[in-house]
CSV table of C-alpha atoms and ligand atoms in Angstrom, one decimal:
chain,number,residue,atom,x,y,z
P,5,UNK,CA,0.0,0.0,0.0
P,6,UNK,CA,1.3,3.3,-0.5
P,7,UNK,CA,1.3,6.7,0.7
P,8,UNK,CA,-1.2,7.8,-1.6
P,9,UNK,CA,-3.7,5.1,-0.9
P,10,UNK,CA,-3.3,4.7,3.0
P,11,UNK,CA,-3.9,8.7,3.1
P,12,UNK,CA,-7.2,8.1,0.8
P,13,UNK,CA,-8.3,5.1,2.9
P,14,UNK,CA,-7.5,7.5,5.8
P,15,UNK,CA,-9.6,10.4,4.6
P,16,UNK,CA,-12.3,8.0,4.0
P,17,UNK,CA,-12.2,6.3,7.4
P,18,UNK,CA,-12.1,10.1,8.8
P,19,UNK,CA,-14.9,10.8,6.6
P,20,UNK,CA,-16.6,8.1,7.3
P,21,UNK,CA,-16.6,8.6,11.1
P,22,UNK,CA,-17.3,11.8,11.5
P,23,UNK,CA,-20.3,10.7,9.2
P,24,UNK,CA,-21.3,8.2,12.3
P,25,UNK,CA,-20.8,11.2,14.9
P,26,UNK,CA,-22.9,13.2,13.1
P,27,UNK,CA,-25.4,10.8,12.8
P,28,UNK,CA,-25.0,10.2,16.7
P,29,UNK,CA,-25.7,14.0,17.2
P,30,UNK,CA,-28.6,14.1,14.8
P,31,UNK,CA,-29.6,11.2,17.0
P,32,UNK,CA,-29.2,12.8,20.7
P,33,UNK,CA,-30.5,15.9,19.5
P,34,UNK,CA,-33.8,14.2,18.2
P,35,UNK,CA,-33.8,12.6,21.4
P,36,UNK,CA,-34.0,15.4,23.4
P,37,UNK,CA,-36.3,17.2,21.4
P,38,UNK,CA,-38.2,14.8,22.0
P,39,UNK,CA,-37.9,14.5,25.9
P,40,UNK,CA,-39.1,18.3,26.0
P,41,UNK,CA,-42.5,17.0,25.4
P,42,UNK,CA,-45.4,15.8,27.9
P,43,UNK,CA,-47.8,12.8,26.5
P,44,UNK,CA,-50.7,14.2,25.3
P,45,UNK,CA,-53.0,17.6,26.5
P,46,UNK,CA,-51.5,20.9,28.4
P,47,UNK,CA,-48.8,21.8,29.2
P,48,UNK,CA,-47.1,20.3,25.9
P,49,UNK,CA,-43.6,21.0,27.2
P,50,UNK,CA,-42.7,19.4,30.7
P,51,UNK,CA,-41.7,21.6,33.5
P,52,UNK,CA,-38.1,22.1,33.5
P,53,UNK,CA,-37.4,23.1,30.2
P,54,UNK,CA,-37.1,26.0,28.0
P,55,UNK,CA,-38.8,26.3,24.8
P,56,UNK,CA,-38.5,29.2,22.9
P,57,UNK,CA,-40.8,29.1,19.3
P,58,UNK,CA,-40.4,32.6,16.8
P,59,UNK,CA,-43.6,33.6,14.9
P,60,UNK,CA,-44.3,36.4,12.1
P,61,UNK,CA,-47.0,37.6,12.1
P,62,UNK,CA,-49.1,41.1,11.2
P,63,UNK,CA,-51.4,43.0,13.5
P,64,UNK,CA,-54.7,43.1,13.3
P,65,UNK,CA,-57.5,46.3,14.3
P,66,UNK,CA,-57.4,46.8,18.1
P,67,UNK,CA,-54.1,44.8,18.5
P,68,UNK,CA,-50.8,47.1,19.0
P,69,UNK,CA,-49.0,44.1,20.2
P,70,UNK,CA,-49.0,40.2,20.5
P,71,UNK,CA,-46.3,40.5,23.0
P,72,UNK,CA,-46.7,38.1,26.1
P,73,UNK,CA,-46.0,41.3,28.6
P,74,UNK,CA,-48.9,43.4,27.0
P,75,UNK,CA,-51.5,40.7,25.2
P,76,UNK,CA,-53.5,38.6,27.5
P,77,UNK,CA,-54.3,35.4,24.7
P,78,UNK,CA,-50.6,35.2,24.2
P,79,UNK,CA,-49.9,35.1,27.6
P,80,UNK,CA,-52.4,32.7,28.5
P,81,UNK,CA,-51.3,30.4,25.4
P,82,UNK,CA,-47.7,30.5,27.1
P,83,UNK,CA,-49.2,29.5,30.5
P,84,UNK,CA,-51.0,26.8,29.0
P,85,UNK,CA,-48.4,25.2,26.5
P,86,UNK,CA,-45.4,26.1,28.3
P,87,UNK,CA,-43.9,27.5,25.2
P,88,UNK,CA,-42.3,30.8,25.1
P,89,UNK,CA,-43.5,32.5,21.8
P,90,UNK,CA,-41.0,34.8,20.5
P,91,UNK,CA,-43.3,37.0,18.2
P,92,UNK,CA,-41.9,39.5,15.1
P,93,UNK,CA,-45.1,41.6,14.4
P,94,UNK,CA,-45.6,44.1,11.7
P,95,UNK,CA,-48.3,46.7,10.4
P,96,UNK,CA,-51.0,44.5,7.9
P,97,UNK,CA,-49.8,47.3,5.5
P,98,UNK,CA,-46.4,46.1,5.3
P,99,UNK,CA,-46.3,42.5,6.3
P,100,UNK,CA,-46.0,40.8,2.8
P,101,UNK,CA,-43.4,42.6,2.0
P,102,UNK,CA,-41.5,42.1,5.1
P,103,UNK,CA,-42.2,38.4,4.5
P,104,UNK,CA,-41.1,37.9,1.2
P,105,UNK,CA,-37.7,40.2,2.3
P,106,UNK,CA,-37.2,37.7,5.6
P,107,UNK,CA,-37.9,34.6,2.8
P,108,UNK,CA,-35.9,35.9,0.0
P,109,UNK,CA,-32.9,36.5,3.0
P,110,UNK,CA,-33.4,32.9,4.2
P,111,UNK,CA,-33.5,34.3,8.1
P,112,UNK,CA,-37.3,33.2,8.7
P,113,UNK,CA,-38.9,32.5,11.7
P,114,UNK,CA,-40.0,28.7,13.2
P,115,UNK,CA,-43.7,29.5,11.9
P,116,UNK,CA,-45.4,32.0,9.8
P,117,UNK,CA,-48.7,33.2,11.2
P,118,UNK,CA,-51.9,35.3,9.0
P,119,UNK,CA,-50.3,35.3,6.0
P,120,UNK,CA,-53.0,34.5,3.7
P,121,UNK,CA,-50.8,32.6,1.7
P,122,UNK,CA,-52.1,31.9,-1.6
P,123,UNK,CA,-51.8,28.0,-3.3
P,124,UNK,CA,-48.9,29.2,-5.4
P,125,UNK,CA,-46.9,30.4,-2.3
P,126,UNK,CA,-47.7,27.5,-0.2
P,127,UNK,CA,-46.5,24.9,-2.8
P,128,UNK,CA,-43.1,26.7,-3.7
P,129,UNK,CA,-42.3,27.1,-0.3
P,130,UNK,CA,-43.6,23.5,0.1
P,131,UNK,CA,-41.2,22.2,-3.1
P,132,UNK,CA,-38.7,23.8,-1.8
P,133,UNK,CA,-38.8,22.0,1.7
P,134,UNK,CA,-39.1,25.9,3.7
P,135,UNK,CA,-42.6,25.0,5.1
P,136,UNK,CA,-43.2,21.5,6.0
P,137,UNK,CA,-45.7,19.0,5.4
P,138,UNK,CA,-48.8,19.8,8.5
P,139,UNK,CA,-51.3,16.6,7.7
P,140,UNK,CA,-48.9,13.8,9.8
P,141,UNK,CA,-48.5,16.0,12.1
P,142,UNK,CA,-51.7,17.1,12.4
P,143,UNK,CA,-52.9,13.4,12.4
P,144,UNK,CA,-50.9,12.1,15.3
P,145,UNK,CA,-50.8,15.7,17.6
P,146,UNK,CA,-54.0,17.6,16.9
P,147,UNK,CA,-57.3,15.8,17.7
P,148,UNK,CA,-59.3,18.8,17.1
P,149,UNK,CA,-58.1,20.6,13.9
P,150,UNK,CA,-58.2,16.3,12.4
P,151,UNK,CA,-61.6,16.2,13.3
P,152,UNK,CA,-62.0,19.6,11.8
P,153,UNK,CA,-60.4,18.4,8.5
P,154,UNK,CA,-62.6,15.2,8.6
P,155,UNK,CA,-66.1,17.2,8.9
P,156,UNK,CA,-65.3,19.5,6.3
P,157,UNK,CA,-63.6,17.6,3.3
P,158,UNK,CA,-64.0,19.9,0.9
P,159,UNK,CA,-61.6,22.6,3.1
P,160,UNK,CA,-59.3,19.8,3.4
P,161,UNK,CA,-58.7,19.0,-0.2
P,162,UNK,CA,-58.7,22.9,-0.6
P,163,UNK,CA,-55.6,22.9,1.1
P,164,UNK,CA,-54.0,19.5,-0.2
P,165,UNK,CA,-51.6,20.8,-2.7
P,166,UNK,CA,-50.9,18.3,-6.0
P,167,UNK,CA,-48.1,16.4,-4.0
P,168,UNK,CA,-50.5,15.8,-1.6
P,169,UNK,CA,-49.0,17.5,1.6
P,170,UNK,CA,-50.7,20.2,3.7
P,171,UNK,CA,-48.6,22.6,4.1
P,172,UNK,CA,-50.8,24.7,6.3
P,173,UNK,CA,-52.9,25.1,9.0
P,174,UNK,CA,-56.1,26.6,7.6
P,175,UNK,CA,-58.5,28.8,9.8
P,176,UNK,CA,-61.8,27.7,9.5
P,177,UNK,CA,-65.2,29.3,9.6
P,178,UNK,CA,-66.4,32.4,8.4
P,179,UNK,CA,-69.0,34.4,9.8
P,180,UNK,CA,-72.0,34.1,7.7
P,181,UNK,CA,-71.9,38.2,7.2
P,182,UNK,CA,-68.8,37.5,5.8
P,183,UNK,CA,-70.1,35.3,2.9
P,184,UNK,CA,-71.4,38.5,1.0
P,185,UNK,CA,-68.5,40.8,1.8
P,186,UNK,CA,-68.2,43.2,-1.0
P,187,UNK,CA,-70.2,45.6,0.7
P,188,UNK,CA,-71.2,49.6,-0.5
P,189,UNK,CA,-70.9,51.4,2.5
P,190,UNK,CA,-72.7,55.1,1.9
P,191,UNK,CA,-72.8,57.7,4.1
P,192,UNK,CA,-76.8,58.0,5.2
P,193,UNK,CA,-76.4,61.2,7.0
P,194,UNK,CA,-75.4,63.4,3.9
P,195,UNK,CA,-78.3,61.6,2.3
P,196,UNK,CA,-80.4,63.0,5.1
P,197,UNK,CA,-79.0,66.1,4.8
P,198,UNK,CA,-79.7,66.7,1.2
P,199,UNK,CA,-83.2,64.9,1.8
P,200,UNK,CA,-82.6,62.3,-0.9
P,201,UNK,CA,-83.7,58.5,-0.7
P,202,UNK,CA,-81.2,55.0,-0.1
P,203,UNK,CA,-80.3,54.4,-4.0
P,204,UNK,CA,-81.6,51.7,-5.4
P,205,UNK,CA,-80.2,51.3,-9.0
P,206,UNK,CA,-77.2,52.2,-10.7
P,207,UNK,CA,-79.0,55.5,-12.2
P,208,UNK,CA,-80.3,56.3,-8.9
P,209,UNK,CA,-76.2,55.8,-7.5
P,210,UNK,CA,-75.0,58.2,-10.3
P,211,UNK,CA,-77.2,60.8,-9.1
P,212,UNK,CA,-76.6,60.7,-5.4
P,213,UNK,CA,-72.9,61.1,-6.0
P,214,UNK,CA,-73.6,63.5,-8.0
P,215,UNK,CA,-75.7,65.3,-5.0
P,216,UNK,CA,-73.1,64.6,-2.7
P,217,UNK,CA,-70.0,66.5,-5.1
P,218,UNK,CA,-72.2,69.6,-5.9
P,219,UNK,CA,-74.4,69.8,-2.7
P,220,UNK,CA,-72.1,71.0,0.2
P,221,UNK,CA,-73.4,67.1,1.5
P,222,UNK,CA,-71.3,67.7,4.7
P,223,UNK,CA,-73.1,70.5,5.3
P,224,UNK,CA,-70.0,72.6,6.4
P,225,UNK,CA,-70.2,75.2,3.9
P,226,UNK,CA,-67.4,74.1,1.3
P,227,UNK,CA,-68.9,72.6,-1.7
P,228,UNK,CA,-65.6,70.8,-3.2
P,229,UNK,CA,-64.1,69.1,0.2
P,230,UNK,CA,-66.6,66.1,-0.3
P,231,UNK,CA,-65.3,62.4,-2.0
P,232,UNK,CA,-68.2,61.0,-3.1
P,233,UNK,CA,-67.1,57.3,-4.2
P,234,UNK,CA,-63.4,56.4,-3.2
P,235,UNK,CA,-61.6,53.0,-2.3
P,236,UNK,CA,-58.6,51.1,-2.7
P,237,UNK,CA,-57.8,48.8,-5.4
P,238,UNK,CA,-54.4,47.8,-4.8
P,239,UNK,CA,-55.0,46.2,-1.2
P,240,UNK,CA,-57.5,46.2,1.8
P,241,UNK,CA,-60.1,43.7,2.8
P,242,UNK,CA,-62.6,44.4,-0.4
P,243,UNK,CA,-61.9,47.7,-0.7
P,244,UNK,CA,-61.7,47.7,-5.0
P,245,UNK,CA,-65.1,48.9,-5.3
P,246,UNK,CA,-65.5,47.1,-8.9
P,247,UNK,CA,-67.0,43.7,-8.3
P,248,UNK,CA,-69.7,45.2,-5.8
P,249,UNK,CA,-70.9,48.2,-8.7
P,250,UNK,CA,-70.0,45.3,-11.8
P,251,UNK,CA,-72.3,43.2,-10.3
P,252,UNK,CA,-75.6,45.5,-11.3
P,253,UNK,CA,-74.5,44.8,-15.0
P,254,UNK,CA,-73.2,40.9,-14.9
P,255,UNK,CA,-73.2,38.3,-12.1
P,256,UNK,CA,-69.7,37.9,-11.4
P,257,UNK,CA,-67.1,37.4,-8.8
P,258,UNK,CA,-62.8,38.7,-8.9
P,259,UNK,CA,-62.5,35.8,-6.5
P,260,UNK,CA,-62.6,33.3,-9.6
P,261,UNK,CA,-60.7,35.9,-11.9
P,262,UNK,CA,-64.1,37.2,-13.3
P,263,UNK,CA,-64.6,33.7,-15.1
P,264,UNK,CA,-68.1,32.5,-15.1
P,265,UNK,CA,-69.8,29.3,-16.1
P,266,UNK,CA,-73.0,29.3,-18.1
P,267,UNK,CA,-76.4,27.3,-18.1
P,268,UNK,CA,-74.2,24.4,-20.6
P,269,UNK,CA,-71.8,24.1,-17.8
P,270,UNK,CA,-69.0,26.2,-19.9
P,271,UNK,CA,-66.6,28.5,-18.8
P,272,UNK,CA,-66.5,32.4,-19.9
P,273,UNK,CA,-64.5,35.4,-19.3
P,274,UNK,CA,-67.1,38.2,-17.7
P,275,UNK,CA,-64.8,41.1,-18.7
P,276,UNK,CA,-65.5,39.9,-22.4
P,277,UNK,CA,-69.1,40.2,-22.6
P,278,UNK,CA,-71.3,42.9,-23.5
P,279,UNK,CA,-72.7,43.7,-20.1
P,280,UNK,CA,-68.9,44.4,-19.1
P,281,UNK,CA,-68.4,46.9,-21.7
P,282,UNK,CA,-71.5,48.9,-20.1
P,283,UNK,CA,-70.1,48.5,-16.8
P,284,UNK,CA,-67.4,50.1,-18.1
P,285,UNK,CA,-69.4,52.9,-19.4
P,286,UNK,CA,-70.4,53.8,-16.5
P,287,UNK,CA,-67.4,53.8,-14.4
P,288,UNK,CA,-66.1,55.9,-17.4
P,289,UNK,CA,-69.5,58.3,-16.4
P,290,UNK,CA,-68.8,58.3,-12.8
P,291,UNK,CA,-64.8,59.1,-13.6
P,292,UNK,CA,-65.7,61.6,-16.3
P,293,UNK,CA,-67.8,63.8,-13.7
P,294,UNK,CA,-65.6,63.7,-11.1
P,295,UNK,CA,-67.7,60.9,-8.7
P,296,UNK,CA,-65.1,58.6,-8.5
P,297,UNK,CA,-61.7,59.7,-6.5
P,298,UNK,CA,-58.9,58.9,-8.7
P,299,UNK,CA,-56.8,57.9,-5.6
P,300,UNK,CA,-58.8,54.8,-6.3
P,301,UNK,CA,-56.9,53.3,-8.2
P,302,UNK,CA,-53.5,53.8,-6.8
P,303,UNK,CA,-53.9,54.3,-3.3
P,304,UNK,CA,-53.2,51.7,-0.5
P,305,UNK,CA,-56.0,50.8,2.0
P,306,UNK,CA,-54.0,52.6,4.7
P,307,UNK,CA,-54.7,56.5,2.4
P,308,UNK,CA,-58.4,55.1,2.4
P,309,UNK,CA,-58.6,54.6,6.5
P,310,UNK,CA,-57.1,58.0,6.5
P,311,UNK,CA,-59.4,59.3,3.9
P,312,UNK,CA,-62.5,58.2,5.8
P,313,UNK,CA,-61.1,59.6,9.3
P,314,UNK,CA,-60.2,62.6,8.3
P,315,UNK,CA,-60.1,65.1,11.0
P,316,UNK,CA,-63.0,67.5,11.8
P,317,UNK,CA,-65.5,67.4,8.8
P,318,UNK,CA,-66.6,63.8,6.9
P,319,UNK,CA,-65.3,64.3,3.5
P,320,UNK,CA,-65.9,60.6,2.8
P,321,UNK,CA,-69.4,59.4,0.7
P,322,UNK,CA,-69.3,56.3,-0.1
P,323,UNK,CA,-66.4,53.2,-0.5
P,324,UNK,CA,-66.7,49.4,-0.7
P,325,UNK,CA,-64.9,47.2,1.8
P,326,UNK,CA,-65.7,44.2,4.5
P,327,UNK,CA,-66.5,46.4,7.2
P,328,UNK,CA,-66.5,49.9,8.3
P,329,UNK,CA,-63.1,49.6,9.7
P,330,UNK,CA,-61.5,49.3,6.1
P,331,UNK,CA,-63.0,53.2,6.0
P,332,UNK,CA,-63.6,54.4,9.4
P,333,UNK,CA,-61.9,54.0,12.8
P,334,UNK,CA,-64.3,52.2,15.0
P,335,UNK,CA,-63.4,53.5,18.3
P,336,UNK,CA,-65.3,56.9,16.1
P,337,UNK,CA,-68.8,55.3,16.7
P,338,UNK,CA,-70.1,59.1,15.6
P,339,UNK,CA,-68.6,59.0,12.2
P,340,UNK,CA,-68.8,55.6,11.2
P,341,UNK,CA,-72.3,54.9,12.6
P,342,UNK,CA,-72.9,57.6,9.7
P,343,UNK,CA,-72.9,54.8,7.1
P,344,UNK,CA,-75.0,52.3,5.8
P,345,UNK,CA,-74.6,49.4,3.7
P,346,UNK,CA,-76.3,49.9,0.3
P,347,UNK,CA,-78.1,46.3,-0.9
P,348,UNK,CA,-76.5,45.4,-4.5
P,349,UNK,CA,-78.1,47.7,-6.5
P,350,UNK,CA,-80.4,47.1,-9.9
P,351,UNK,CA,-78.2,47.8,-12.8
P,352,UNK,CA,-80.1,49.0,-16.4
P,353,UNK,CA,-81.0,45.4,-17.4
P,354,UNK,CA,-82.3,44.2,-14.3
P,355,UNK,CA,-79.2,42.6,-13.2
P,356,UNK,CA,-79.4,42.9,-9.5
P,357,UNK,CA,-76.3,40.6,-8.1
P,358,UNK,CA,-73.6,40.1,-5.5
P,359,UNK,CA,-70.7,38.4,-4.8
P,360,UNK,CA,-70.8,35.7,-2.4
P,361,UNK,CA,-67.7,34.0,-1.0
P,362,UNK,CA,-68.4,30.7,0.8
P,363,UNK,CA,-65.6,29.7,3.1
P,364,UNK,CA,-63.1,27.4,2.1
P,365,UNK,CA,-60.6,28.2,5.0
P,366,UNK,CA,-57.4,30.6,4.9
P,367,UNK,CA,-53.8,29.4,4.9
P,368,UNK,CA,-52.6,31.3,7.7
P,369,UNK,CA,-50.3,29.2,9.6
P,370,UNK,CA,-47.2,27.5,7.7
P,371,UNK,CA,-44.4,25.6,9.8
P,372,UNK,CA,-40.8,26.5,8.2
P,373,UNK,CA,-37.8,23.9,8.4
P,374,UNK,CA,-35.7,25.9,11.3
P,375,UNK,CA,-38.5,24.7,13.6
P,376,UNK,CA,-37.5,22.2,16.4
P,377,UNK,CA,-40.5,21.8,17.7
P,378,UNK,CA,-43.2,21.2,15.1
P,379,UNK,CA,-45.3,19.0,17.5
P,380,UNK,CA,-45.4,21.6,20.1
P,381,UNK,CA,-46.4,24.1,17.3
P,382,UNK,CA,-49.8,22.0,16.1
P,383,UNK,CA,-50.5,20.8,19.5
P,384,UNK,CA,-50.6,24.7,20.6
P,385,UNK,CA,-52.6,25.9,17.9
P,386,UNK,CA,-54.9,22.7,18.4
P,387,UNK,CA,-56.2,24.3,21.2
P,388,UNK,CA,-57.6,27.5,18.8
P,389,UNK,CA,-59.9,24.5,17.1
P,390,UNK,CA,-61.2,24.5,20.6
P,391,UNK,CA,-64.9,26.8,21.8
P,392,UNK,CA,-62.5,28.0,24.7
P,393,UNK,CA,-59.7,28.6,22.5
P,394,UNK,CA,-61.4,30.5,19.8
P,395,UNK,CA,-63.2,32.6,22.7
P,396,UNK,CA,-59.5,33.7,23.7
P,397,UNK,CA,-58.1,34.1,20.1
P,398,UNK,CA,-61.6,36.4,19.1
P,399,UNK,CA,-62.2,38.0,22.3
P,400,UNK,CA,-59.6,37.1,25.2
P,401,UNK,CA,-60.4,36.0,28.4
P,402,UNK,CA,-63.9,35.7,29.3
P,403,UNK,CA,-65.4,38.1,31.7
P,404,UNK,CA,-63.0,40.9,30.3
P,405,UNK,CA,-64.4,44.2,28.7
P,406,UNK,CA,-65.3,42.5,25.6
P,407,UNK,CA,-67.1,39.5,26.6
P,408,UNK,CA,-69.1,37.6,29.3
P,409,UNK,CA,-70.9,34.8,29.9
P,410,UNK,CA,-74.5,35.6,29.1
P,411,UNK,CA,-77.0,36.5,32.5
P,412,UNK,CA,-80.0,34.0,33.0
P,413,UNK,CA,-83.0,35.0,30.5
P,414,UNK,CA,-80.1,36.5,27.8
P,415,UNK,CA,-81.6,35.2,24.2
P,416,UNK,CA,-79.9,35.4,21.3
P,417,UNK,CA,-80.1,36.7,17.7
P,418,UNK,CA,-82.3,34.2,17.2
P,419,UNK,CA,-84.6,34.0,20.2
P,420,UNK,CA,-82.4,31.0,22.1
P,421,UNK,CA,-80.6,31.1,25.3
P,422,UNK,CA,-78.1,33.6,24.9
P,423,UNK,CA,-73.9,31.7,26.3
P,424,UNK,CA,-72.1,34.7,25.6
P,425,UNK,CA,-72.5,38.5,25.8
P,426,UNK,CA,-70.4,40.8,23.5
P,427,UNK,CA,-69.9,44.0,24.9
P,428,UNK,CA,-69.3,47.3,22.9
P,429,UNK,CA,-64.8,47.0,23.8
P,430,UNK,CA,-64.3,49.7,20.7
P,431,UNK,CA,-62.0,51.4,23.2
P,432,UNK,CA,-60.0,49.0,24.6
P,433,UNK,CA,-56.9,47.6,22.9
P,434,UNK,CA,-55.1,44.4,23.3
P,435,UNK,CA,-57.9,42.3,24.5
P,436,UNK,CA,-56.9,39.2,22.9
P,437,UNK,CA,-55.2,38.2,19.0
P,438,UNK,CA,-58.9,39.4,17.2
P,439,UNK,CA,-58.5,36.0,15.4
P,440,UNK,CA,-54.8,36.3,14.4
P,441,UNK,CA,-53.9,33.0,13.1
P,442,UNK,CA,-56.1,29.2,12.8
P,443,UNK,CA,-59.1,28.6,14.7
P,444,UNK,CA,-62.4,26.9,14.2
P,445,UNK,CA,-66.1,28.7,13.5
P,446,UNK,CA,-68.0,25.3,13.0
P,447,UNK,CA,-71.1,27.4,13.8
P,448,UNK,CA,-71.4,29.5,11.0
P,449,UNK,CA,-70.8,26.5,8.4
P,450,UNK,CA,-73.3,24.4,6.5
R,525,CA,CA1,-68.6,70.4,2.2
């Protein structure tokens, strides 16, 4: 043997067993990951040790922080687990982008939480083993998001990407409001003002904004300080103001792209048709005469909050969006309680349509390969598919400013026993994670 070959044969051997120690490390370290862990139920980490998870996330309205110190739910979540959660938060306004810089840089957090992640995101992160396959996982540690996924198939395969992994944790359970969301809100007090009736078609629309520019519909003696239609196309929760007023002209929805099936079962593009073309004539009629605020179009739905909470006067008319706090602050009950939300309104055919959204769940919990502890993370938010855990996520702890247990004799919306009362909390901040993140509605689905 010589030189040359004993010192291969000696890299090898040296290759080989530092090979076996790694192995052995990969081994030990799985091993105590594992020990961390308690059988089944709360806590999920056993007393003794430190487990420290890191989230991104956004804030939602009336949360300024998630932080354990300042947020009851996340407080009450570490209690429970026994996980620390070490939370990056950022405005809604610029938390995609401050994902897709922490992605891009490859310095992401164990979990990404209320991200909305579309089917195109989840499966490149997925291909690219960043987040990790959820429905194993889910299986073995989560009884209550499994039995979730089991009662509503259709959300499962939803979220069952073509290689067949999960690579979320979807929230589930819209309100029923929520189905028909594209919602005209118009300010009812300059209607009053200027002693015109609720519009009821699309000619009847034109007019009141029309009223409302010319009309001093504010009532404050300037006759050009009022925006009679504005919105936001370029973000906000159904701010774009187009599928609500397109909608008089052709049934259609922007949440299948505008394509539409017909009576024959065959697909066609709604933004080719006739009806389309007079929609657009009359956005062109609205633009033309100065009704529609040209911010529209370019403005994010941060400049439209600002818009509709303008200090002093209202300058605000009318503008689409989920609810009034896309628009209006709601600790402002006096200026938002100024608006209504219009019904869909009867274009010149006699198309009188909305948009309805049925729930399908929201991808807005992924688990990224950095993660340790990816049992602790779907046993944790296992408990949000929980009555008591939603409670906390949507409101925070019961008997706080925002929600008791309902008094003997309390009926409902519908004439039952009343279990909870909500209580008006506009004012008070940090309550809970206002539904930041999976949970379970089962209530409000079919
Ligand atoms: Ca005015």
């Amino acid at each position: 043997m010589n030189f040359k070959k004993l010192l291969t044969l000696g890299l090898c051997l040296s290759a080989l067993s530092s090979l076996f120690v790694g192995c052995g490390s990969d081994e030990s370290a799985q091993a105590a990951i594992e020990d961390v862990y308690t059988e089944s139920g709360y806590p999920i980490i056993k007393e003794g040790h430190d487990v420290s998870i890191s989230f991104f996330t956004g804030l939602r309205a009336s949360v300024t922080t998630y932080k354990s110190e300042s947020n009851p739910t996340t407080k009450h979540l570490e209690d429970l687990t026994g996980i620390k959660m070490d939370i990056t938060e950022t405005t809604n306004a610029d938390k995609k982008q401050k994902f897709n810089i922490m992605m891009t840089g490859g310095d992401y957090t164990d979990v990404i939480l209320d991200m909305w992640s579309s089917h195109s995101e989840l499966a490149l992160y997925g291909s690219q083993g960043i987040f990790i396959p959820l429905e194993d996982l889910i299986a073995e540690h989560a009884p209550n998001i499994q039995a979730a996924l089991d009662k509503h198939p259709v959300i499962k395969d939803t979220w069952t990407l073509e290689d067949g992994h999960m690579y979320t944790i979807p929230r589930i359970g819209n309100s029923t409001h929520s189905e028909v969301s594209n919602r005209m809100w118009f300010n009812k007090q300059w209607l009053d003002n200027l002693g015109l009736d609720v519009p009821e078609t699309t000619e009847d629309f034109y007019n009141v904004l029309k009223a409302f520019k010319e009309q001093d519909a504010n009532g404050n003696g300037d006759p050009n300080d009022e925006v009679p239609l504005s919105g936001a196309i370029t973000s906000g929760w159904n701010t774009n103001p187009i599928p609500y007023l397109a909608n008089a002209f052709i049934s259609c929805t922007n949440t299948s792209g505008y394509l539409n099936i017909d009576e024959n079962g065959k697909v066609y593009y709604a933004r080719s048709t006739d009806e389309w073309k007079e929609f657009l004539k009359y956005m062109n009629r609205l633009y033309e005469d100065g009704l529609i605020d040209p911010l529209l179009f370019t403005q994010t739905s941060d400049q439209l909050l600002k818009l509709g909470s303008h200090p002093g006067d209202v300058i605000l008319g009318a503008t689409t969006g989920g609810s009034v706090s896309v628009f209006a602050n709601t600790t402002n009950y006096e200026v938002w309680n100024q608006y209504m939300a219009l019904p869909p309104l009867e274009g010149p055919e006699g198309v009188c349509s909305a948009v309805r959204s049925p729930d399908y769940g929201s991808a807005v919990l992924s688990i990224t390969n950095k993660c340790l502890y990816p049992e602790a993370v779907v046993r944790l938010f296992d408990y949000l598919y929980t009555e008591e855990g939603l409670i906390w996520s949507q409101f925070g702890e019961m008997g706080n400013a925002a929600i008791q247990l309902a008094k003997e004799g309390e009926l409902n919306i519908i004439g039952e026993p009343a279990k909870y009362t909500r209580l008006p909390f506009d004012n008070v901040k940090d309550l809970s994670w206002n539904r930041m993140g999976p949970d379970y509605r089962p209530a409000f689905l079919p």
